[in-house]
mmCIF file with all atom_site columns, C-alpha atoms in Angstrom:
data_model
loop_
_atom_site.group_PDB
_atom_site.id
_atom_site.type_symbol
_atom_site.label_atom_id
_atom_site.label_alt_id
_atom_site.label_comp_id
_atom_site.label_asym_id
_atom_site.label_entity_id
_atom_site.label_seq_id
_atom_site.pdbx_PDB_ins_code
_atom_site.Cartn_x
_atom_site.Cartn_y
_atom_site.Cartn_z
_atom_site.occupancy
_atom_site.B_iso_or_equiv
_atom_site.pdbx_formal_charge
_atom_site.auth_seq_id
_atom_site.auth_comp_id
_atom_site.auth_asym_id
_atom_site.auth_atom_id
_atom_site.pdbx_PDB_model_num
ATOM 1   C CA . UNK Q 1 1   ? 161.133 -7.336  194.543 1.00 46.00 ? 1   UNK Q CA 1
ATOM 2   C CA . UNK Q 1 2   ? 157.702 -5.813  195.159 1.00 56.00 ? 2   UNK Q CA 1
ATOM 3   C CA . UNK Q 1 3   ? 158.023 -6.108  198.930 1.00 57.00 ? 3   UNK Q CA 1
ATOM 4   C CA . UNK Q 1 4   ? 161.440 -4.387  199.041 1.00 67.00 ? 4   UNK Q CA 1
ATOM 5   C CA . UNK Q 1 5   ? 160.143 -1.500  196.895 1.00 70.00 ? 5   UNK Q CA 1
ATOM 6   C CA . UNK Q 1 6   ? 156.964 -1.214  198.982 1.00 77.00 ? 6   UNK Q CA 1
ATOM 7   C CA . UNK Q 1 7   ? 159.019 -1.174  202.175 1.00 81.00 ? 7   UNK Q CA 1
ATOM 8   C CA . UNK Q 1 8   ? 161.353 1.505   200.789 1.00 85.00 ? 8   UNK Q CA 1
ATOM 9   C CA . UNK Q 1 9   ? 158.392 3.699   199.731 1.00 86.00 ? 9   UNK Q CA 1
ATOM 10  C CA . UNK Q 1 10  ? 156.724 3.169   203.108 1.00 84.00 ? 10  UNK Q CA 1
ATOM 11  C CA . UNK Q 1 11  ? 159.893 4.048   205.018 1.00 88.00 ? 11  UNK Q CA 1
ATOM 12  C CA . UNK Q 1 12  ? 160.510 7.125   202.843 1.00 91.00 ? 12  UNK Q CA 1
ATOM 13  C CA . UNK Q 1 13  ? 156.938 8.349   203.348 1.00 90.00 ? 13  UNK Q CA 1
ATOM 14  C CA . UNK Q 1 14  ? 157.253 8.017   207.104 1.00 89.00 ? 14  UNK Q CA 1
ATOM 15  C CA . UNK Q 1 15  ? 160.571 9.864   207.064 1.00 93.00 ? 15  UNK Q CA 1
ATOM 16  C CA . UNK Q 1 16  ? 159.147 12.738  204.919 1.00 93.00 ? 16  UNK Q CA 1
ATOM 17  C CA . UNK Q 1 17  ? 156.348 13.190  207.498 1.00 91.00 ? 17  UNK Q CA 1
ATOM 18  C CA . UNK Q 1 18  ? 158.893 13.004  210.334 1.00 92.00 ? 18  UNK Q CA 1
ATOM 19  C CA . UNK Q 1 19  ? 157.099 9.995   211.827 1.00 90.00 ? 19  UNK Q CA 1
ATOM 20  C CA . UNK Q 1 20  ? 158.389 6.662   212.994 1.00 88.00 ? 20  UNK Q CA 1
ATOM 21  C CA . UNK Q 1 21  ? 157.336 3.772   210.767 1.00 83.00 ? 21  UNK Q CA 1
ATOM 22  C CA . UNK Q 1 22  ? 154.941 2.548   213.471 1.00 79.00 ? 22  UNK Q CA 1
ATOM 23  C CA . UNK Q 1 23  ? 153.305 5.989   213.835 1.00 83.00 ? 23  UNK Q CA 1
ATOM 24  C CA . UNK Q 1 24  ? 153.023 6.312   210.072 1.00 85.00 ? 24  UNK Q CA 1
ATOM 25  C CA . UNK Q 1 25  ? 151.495 2.870   209.814 1.00 79.00 ? 25  UNK Q CA 1
ATOM 26  C CA . UNK Q 1 26  ? 148.965 3.644   212.569 1.00 79.00 ? 26  UNK Q CA 1
ATOM 27  C CA . UNK Q 1 27  ? 148.072 6.983   210.986 1.00 81.00 ? 27  UNK Q CA 1
ATOM 28  C CA . UNK Q 1 28  ? 147.814 5.568   207.478 1.00 77.00 ? 28  UNK Q CA 1
ATOM 29  C CA . UNK Q 1 29  ? 145.809 2.435   208.321 1.00 76.00 ? 29  UNK Q CA 1
ATOM 30  C CA . UNK Q 1 30  ? 143.739 3.442   211.367 1.00 72.00 ? 30  UNK Q CA 1
ATOM 31  C CA . UNK Q 1 31  ? 140.078 2.501   211.174 1.00 67.00 ? 31  UNK Q CA 1
ATOM 32  C CA . UNK Q 1 32  ? 140.585 -0.249  208.625 1.00 65.00 ? 32  UNK Q CA 1
ATOM 33  C CA . UNK Q 1 33  ? 139.891 -3.124  211.001 1.00 64.00 ? 33  UNK Q CA 1
ATOM 34  C CA . UNK Q 1 34  ? 143.532 -4.236  211.315 1.00 64.00 ? 34  UNK Q CA 1
ATOM 35  C CA . UNK Q 1 35  ? 144.288 -6.774  214.034 1.00 67.00 ? 35  UNK Q CA 1
ATOM 36  C CA . UNK Q 1 36  ? 147.240 -8.764  215.311 1.00 70.00 ? 36  UNK Q CA 1
ATOM 37  C CA . UNK Q 1 37  ? 148.019 -11.794 213.140 1.00 76.00 ? 37  UNK Q CA 1
ATOM 38  C CA . UNK Q 1 38  ? 146.885 -15.231 214.258 1.00 82.00 ? 38  UNK Q CA 1
ATOM 39  C CA . UNK Q 1 39  ? 149.700 -17.029 216.091 1.00 84.00 ? 39  UNK Q CA 1
ATOM 40  C CA . UNK Q 1 40  ? 151.039 -20.335 214.808 1.00 88.00 ? 40  UNK Q CA 1
ATOM 41  C CA . UNK Q 1 41  ? 152.892 -21.977 217.713 1.00 89.00 ? 41  UNK Q CA 1
ATOM 42  C CA . UNK Q 1 42  ? 155.131 -25.056 217.821 1.00 87.00 ? 42  UNK Q CA 1
ATOM 43  C CA . UNK Q 1 43  ? 154.047 -27.381 220.616 1.00 87.00 ? 43  UNK Q CA 1
ATOM 44  C CA . UNK Q 1 44  ? 156.174 -30.475 219.926 1.00 82.00 ? 44  UNK Q CA 1
ATOM 45  C CA . UNK Q 1 45  ? 159.493 -30.661 218.081 1.00 77.00 ? 45  UNK Q CA 1
ATOM 46  C CA . UNK Q 1 46  ? 160.587 -34.046 216.824 1.00 71.00 ? 46  UNK Q CA 1
ATOM 47  C CA . UNK Q 1 47  ? 161.580 -35.478 213.454 1.00 61.00 ? 47  UNK Q CA 1
ATOM 48  C CA . UNK Q 1 48  ? 164.909 -33.968 212.387 1.00 60.00 ? 48  UNK Q CA 1
ATOM 49  C CA . UNK Q 1 49  ? 164.726 -31.359 215.167 1.00 53.00 ? 49  UNK Q CA 1
ATOM 50  C CA . UNK Q 1 50  ? 164.059 -33.785 217.997 1.00 53.00 ? 50  UNK Q CA 1
ATOM 51  C CA . UNK Q 1 51  ? 166.142 -36.327 219.878 1.00 56.00 ? 51  UNK Q CA 1
ATOM 52  C CA . UNK Q 1 52  ? 166.290 -40.099 219.214 1.00 58.00 ? 52  UNK Q CA 1
ATOM 53  C CA . UNK Q 1 53  ? 164.803 -42.089 216.374 1.00 60.00 ? 53  UNK Q CA 1
ATOM 54  C CA . UNK Q 1 54  ? 161.592 -40.212 215.967 1.00 57.00 ? 54  UNK Q CA 1
ATOM 55  C CA . UNK Q 1 55  ? 158.709 -41.754 214.089 1.00 56.00 ? 55  UNK Q CA 1
ATOM 56  C CA . UNK Q 1 56  ? 156.542 -38.660 214.183 1.00 64.00 ? 56  UNK Q CA 1
ATOM 57  C CA . UNK Q 1 57  ? 156.738 -35.138 212.868 1.00 71.00 ? 57  UNK Q CA 1
ATOM 58  C CA . UNK Q 1 58  ? 156.498 -31.853 214.746 1.00 77.00 ? 58  UNK Q CA 1
ATOM 59  C CA . UNK Q 1 59  ? 153.203 -30.402 215.942 1.00 81.00 ? 59  UNK Q CA 1
ATOM 60  C CA . UNK Q 1 60  ? 152.158 -26.777 215.617 1.00 88.00 ? 60  UNK Q CA 1
ATOM 61  C CA . UNK Q 1 61  ? 148.758 -25.261 216.417 1.00 91.00 ? 61  UNK Q CA 1
ATOM 62  C CA . UNK Q 1 62  ? 146.932 -22.361 214.804 1.00 91.00 ? 62  UNK Q CA 1
ATOM 63  C CA . UNK Q 1 63  ? 143.629 -21.185 216.353 1.00 90.00 ? 63  UNK Q CA 1
ATOM 64  C CA . UNK Q 1 64  ? 140.718 -20.134 214.120 1.00 90.00 ? 64  UNK Q CA 1
ATOM 65  C CA . UNK Q 1 65  ? 141.543 -17.024 212.125 1.00 86.00 ? 65  UNK Q CA 1
ATOM 66  C CA . UNK Q 1 66  ? 138.439 -15.090 213.231 1.00 86.00 ? 66  UNK Q CA 1
ATOM 67  C CA . UNK Q 1 67  ? 139.394 -15.190 216.915 1.00 87.00 ? 67  UNK Q CA 1
ATOM 68  C CA . UNK Q 1 68  ? 141.011 -12.240 218.603 1.00 84.00 ? 68  UNK Q CA 1
ATOM 69  C CA . UNK Q 1 69  ? 144.734 -12.432 219.323 1.00 84.00 ? 69  UNK Q CA 1
ATOM 70  C CA . UNK Q 1 70  ? 144.045 -12.594 223.078 1.00 88.00 ? 70  UNK Q CA 1
ATOM 71  C CA . UNK Q 1 71  ? 141.590 -15.510 222.683 1.00 92.00 ? 71  UNK Q CA 1
ATOM 72  C CA . UNK Q 1 72  ? 144.008 -17.277 220.323 1.00 91.00 ? 72  UNK Q CA 1
ATOM 73  C CA . UNK Q 1 73  ? 146.830 -17.030 222.895 1.00 91.00 ? 73  UNK Q CA 1
ATOM 74  C CA . UNK Q 1 74  ? 144.493 -18.329 225.616 1.00 94.00 ? 74  UNK Q CA 1
ATOM 75  C CA . UNK Q 1 75  ? 143.785 -21.398 223.476 1.00 94.00 ? 75  UNK Q CA 1
ATOM 76  C CA . UNK Q 1 76  ? 147.452 -21.930 222.666 1.00 92.00 ? 76  UNK Q CA 1
ATOM 77  C CA . UNK Q 1 77  ? 148.312 -21.656 226.372 1.00 93.00 ? 77  UNK Q CA 1
ATOM 78  C CA . UNK Q 1 78  ? 145.661 -24.196 227.297 1.00 95.00 ? 78  UNK Q CA 1
ATOM 79  C CA . UNK Q 1 79  ? 146.894 -26.662 224.633 1.00 93.00 ? 79  UNK Q CA 1
ATOM 80  C CA . UNK Q 1 80  ? 150.527 -26.169 225.716 1.00 90.00 ? 80  UNK Q CA 1
ATOM 81  C CA . UNK Q 1 81  ? 149.668 -26.853 229.386 1.00 90.00 ? 81  UNK Q CA 1
ATOM 82  C CA . UNK Q 1 82  ? 147.565 -29.902 228.477 1.00 91.00 ? 82  UNK Q CA 1
ATOM 83  C CA . UNK Q 1 83  ? 150.419 -31.375 226.383 1.00 87.00 ? 83  UNK Q CA 1
ATOM 84  C CA . UNK Q 1 84  ? 152.825 -30.721 229.227 1.00 84.00 ? 84  UNK Q CA 1
ATOM 85  C CA . UNK Q 1 85  ? 150.566 -32.637 231.641 1.00 84.00 ? 85  UNK Q CA 1
ATOM 86  C CA . UNK Q 1 86  ? 150.224 -35.540 229.168 1.00 85.00 ? 86  UNK Q CA 1
ATOM 87  C CA . UNK Q 1 87  ? 153.991 -35.748 228.771 1.00 82.00 ? 87  UNK Q CA 1
ATOM 88  C CA . UNK Q 1 88  ? 154.450 -35.783 232.544 1.00 80.00 ? 88  UNK Q CA 1
ATOM 89  C CA . UNK Q 1 89  ? 151.851 -38.583 232.961 1.00 80.00 ? 89  UNK Q CA 1
ATOM 90  C CA . UNK Q 1 90  ? 153.020 -40.725 230.050 1.00 76.00 ? 90  UNK Q CA 1
ATOM 91  C CA . UNK Q 1 91  ? 156.742 -40.349 230.698 1.00 69.00 ? 91  UNK Q CA 1
ATOM 92  C CA . UNK Q 1 92  ? 157.689 -43.499 228.689 1.00 54.00 ? 92  UNK Q CA 1
ATOM 93  C CA . UNK Q 1 93  ? 160.466 -42.671 226.208 1.00 51.00 ? 93  UNK Q CA 1
ATOM 94  C CA . UNK Q 1 94  ? 159.371 -39.058 226.393 1.00 54.00 ? 94  UNK Q CA 1
ATOM 95  C CA . UNK Q 1 95  ? 161.580 -36.386 227.853 1.00 55.00 ? 95  UNK Q CA 1
ATOM 96  C CA . UNK Q 1 96  ? 159.582 -33.215 228.369 1.00 67.00 ? 96  UNK Q CA 1
ATOM 97  C CA . UNK Q 1 97  ? 162.528 -30.910 227.793 1.00 77.00 ? 97  UNK Q CA 1
ATOM 98  C CA . UNK Q 1 98  ? 162.197 -27.712 225.761 1.00 76.00 ? 98  UNK Q CA 1
ATOM 99  C CA . UNK Q 1 99  ? 163.696 -27.014 222.346 1.00 74.00 ? 99  UNK Q CA 1
ATOM 100 C CA . UNK Q 1 100 ? 165.243 -23.588 221.612 1.00 73.00 ? 100 UNK Q CA 1
ATOM 101 C CA . UNK Q 1 101 ? 161.935 -22.281 220.297 1.00 76.00 ? 101 UNK Q CA 1
ATOM 102 C CA . UNK Q 1 102 ? 160.042 -23.268 223.469 1.00 78.00 ? 102 UNK Q CA 1
ATOM 103 C CA . UNK Q 1 103 ? 158.315 -26.371 222.069 1.00 83.00 ? 103 UNK Q CA 1
ATOM 104 C CA . UNK Q 1 104 ? 158.563 -29.701 223.871 1.00 82.00 ? 104 UNK Q CA 1
ATOM 105 C CA . UNK Q 1 105 ? 161.421 -31.757 222.485 1.00 77.00 ? 105 UNK Q CA 1
ATOM 106 C CA . UNK Q 1 106 ? 160.334 -35.418 222.660 1.00 72.00 ? 106 UNK Q CA 1
ATOM 107 C CA . UNK Q 1 107 ? 161.750 -38.803 221.818 1.00 67.00 ? 107 UNK Q CA 1
ATOM 108 C CA . UNK Q 1 108 ? 159.165 -41.168 220.323 1.00 61.00 ? 108 UNK Q CA 1
ATOM 109 C CA . UNK Q 1 109 ? 161.013 -44.440 219.676 1.00 59.00 ? 109 UNK Q CA 1
ATOM 110 C CA . UNK Q 1 110 ? 157.928 -46.675 220.190 1.00 55.00 ? 110 UNK Q CA 1
ATOM 111 C CA . UNK Q 1 111 ? 156.492 -48.329 217.090 1.00 55.00 ? 111 UNK Q CA 1
ATOM 112 C CA . UNK Q 1 112 ? 153.242 -49.640 218.610 1.00 52.00 ? 112 UNK Q CA 1
ATOM 113 C CA . UNK Q 1 113 ? 149.924 -47.872 218.281 1.00 52.00 ? 113 UNK Q CA 1
ATOM 114 C CA . UNK Q 1 114 ? 148.841 -48.724 221.840 1.00 51.00 ? 114 UNK Q CA 1
ATOM 115 C CA . UNK Q 1 115 ? 149.878 -45.393 223.379 1.00 47.00 ? 115 UNK Q CA 1
#
C-alpha cells in the first residue's frame, strides 16, 4: 500500500510541475549520490526451467554492490563469455542453447562428480 501511495504522490507532484516523472525525479534527487542498481543476471537456467532431468539449480551472478554499473556489466559479460566457452568445450550432455531470458539452458543428467 505504501508504494502505491508514494507512486501516486510522486506522479501527481511531477504533473503539477509540468514535468515528466523522469525529469521530476532527476530534479528532486540530483546530487544525492544516486546510481544505477547493481545487476543480477541469470547465467544458467536449469532445474524446473531447464531441459532434461536436471540435478542442479539455476545460476545467477551479482557483482559487488560498491562497483559502478559499467564495471558490474563488464564483469557479468566476462563471466557469461567464460561460461559459454566452458559449455562449448565440455559439450557432454550440455546443449548451450539460450532460454527466453538469455541465460544458457543446459541439461545436466550426469550424477558423477568427476566433471
